[in-house]
Amino acid sequence: MVPETGNRGVDATDENTGQTPQVPEPRKRKRLPRSEREQMIVEEAIRFFAEVGFEGQTRELARRLDITQPLIFRYFPTKEDLIERVYQEVYLSRWNPWWEELLEDRSQSLLGRLTDFYKAYAKAIFTYEWVRIFVYSGLKGVNINKRYLGLIRDRVLKRIMGELRAAHDLPTPEEIPFSEAELELAWGLHGSIFYIAIRKWIYEVEIPSDIESVIAVEAESFVNGAPKVVARLIGEQKRRTPGPHASTGR
Amino acid sequence: MVPETGNRGVDATDENTGQTPQVPEPRKRKRLPRSEREQMIVEEAIRFFAEVGFEGQTRELARRLDITQPLIFRYFPTKEDLIERVYQEVYLSRWNPWWEELLEDRSQSLLGRLTDFYKAYAKAIFTYEWVRIFVYSGLKGVNINKRYLGLIRDRVLKRIMGELRAAHDLPTPEEIPFSEAELELAWGLHGSIFYIAIRKWIYEVEIPSDIESVIAVEAESFVNGAPKVVARLIGEQKRRTPGPHASTGR
DNA sequence: GTTTTTAATTATCGATTGATCACAAATTGA
DNA sequence: TCAATTTGTGATCAATCGATAATTAAAAAC
């Protein structure tokens, strides 16, 4: 067994056989302020875990950082602590409250608002790191995903369906709460757009270079097709429960 | 260090302290025909890897099978061979050629065909095992995913858009090939429905118990909204390239 | 009933993994 | 200049992992 060294990625096994002995290269030791080094580790960890998943090994991460593996543990007590920090860094402060105002700005058409919102949303979170870490953590069952989807539902989808009703003189959610099926329509729009990111970053297949125009087409189809369905759903709901209603606004 | 035994999941560490010594329980050794045991291993491997991912350990898999860990390697030379077999078992022969005929059966409305198709499709592949293994292998970069998406595009989405054109007396794909944006509309429908499965099996959040009615609503919105967009896209395409066309039918 | 075949187990190996600790070296403060 | 502080490294540990080989025992063949 080869004695393990803390050397930065310099493999002990002699791969370059017959070559010059390839001196281990003493390498000037770089000393950084604590906060700076910590940020370096977190950022590289995001890239690394996004690529290989959370089972990625601390030694490989250290190699990419060009530091020794024990150094990681001088900044994060356990690997799990580092992963937790990665979650925070990826999810936190990528949410833009302005998006919610944008969706309600009735000086613009609903179609315009939807395309603008999803273009901005896609620009902010449709990245290799975000999408893959989101899916990886979803598979792990981390509840940060569930909270995030709740955010999407309450802050985005309900708002979209409220605006869609308003644009077609349909009852407000206070008068008739959103039905499950109605919210699913909004999930359909959201899914059709998020699926673009999944194809690109998870399956890594070719997708149109111009994502924004795809979003525009998707939103257009939604605005064309959803209102009639919503009207039908509300009509059925009304007929079933005349007078004051008690369905779930959820 | 505790000497490792091949015992089926019977942990060597004494967890039940203070209890009766808990005899190791000799356990009648069960002998099965080779093909039968092999199938058992594959099926449990599908469940197991779907749950924890492909980094799941052979010892844990063996424990669930109530067999010893080396036995797995008497049926599959390496773990990777077992995983490859899992791919085959999951993806192979879950494709129903009848689906393609169904989509082209013009004795039924397009909406009826779309809902019927996606209900059948969802029934066949929207399972915990299929969806999670598909995403896990996608993250790993296995090219079986890319091939499958190509199948979806060529056998399903192009067929859907061809039928949608026919239903609205629009040019055939031979006359005017599908544009990128037009196919993306179909990907939108597909994504909106597959996203249901992702929410359920990957993020594991609550979704409506009646998936079929969600599919119906999604398809209805698509049939309502997509044709106008397609007509516009084809109109623009026509105006740009009059006479014989040379765009990509992909 | 005896022999042959082969499914299954026991025991263990070599490599890998997260984590620890003593020590080295760079920076800071006096 | 020199001691104190703090970043970073080398060496190594205990547990875990995929995989192998010798052995046991159940079923099939005779």
Coordinates of C-alpha atoms (C1' of nucleotides) in Angstrom, one line a residue, chain A residues 1 4 29 31 56-59 69-70 73 77-79, chain C residues 14-27:
Chain A
M1 CA 0.0 0.0 0.0
E4 CA -0.8 8.5 1.8
R29 CA 2.5 27.2 0.4
R31 CA -1.7 31.4 3.2
G56 CA -18.0 13.2 -4.3
Q57 CA -14.9 12.7 -2.2
T58 CA -13.2 15.3 -0.1
R59 CA -9.8 14.3 -1.5
Q69 CA -7.6 17.3 2.1
P70 CA -7.3 17.8 5.9
F73 CA -11.9 19.8 7.8
P77 CA -16.1 20.0 11.0
T78 CA -17.7 17.3 8.8
K79 CA -18.5 16.8 5.2
Chain C
dG14 C1' -6.5 -4.3 -0.9
dA15 C1' -8.1 0.1 -1.8
dT16 C1' -10.7 4.0 -0.5
dT17 C1' -13.0 7.2 2.7
dG18 C1' -14.0 10.7 6.3
dA19 C1' -11.6 12.3 10.0
dT20 C1' -7.7 13.3 13.6
dC21 C1' -3.5 15.1 15.4
dA22 C1' 1.2 16.5 15.9
dC23 C1' 4.0 19.5 13.6
dA24 C1' 5.7 23.0 10.0
dA25 C1' 5.6 27.5 8.2
dA26 C1' 3.7 31.9 7.2
dT27 C1' 1.9 36.2 9.1

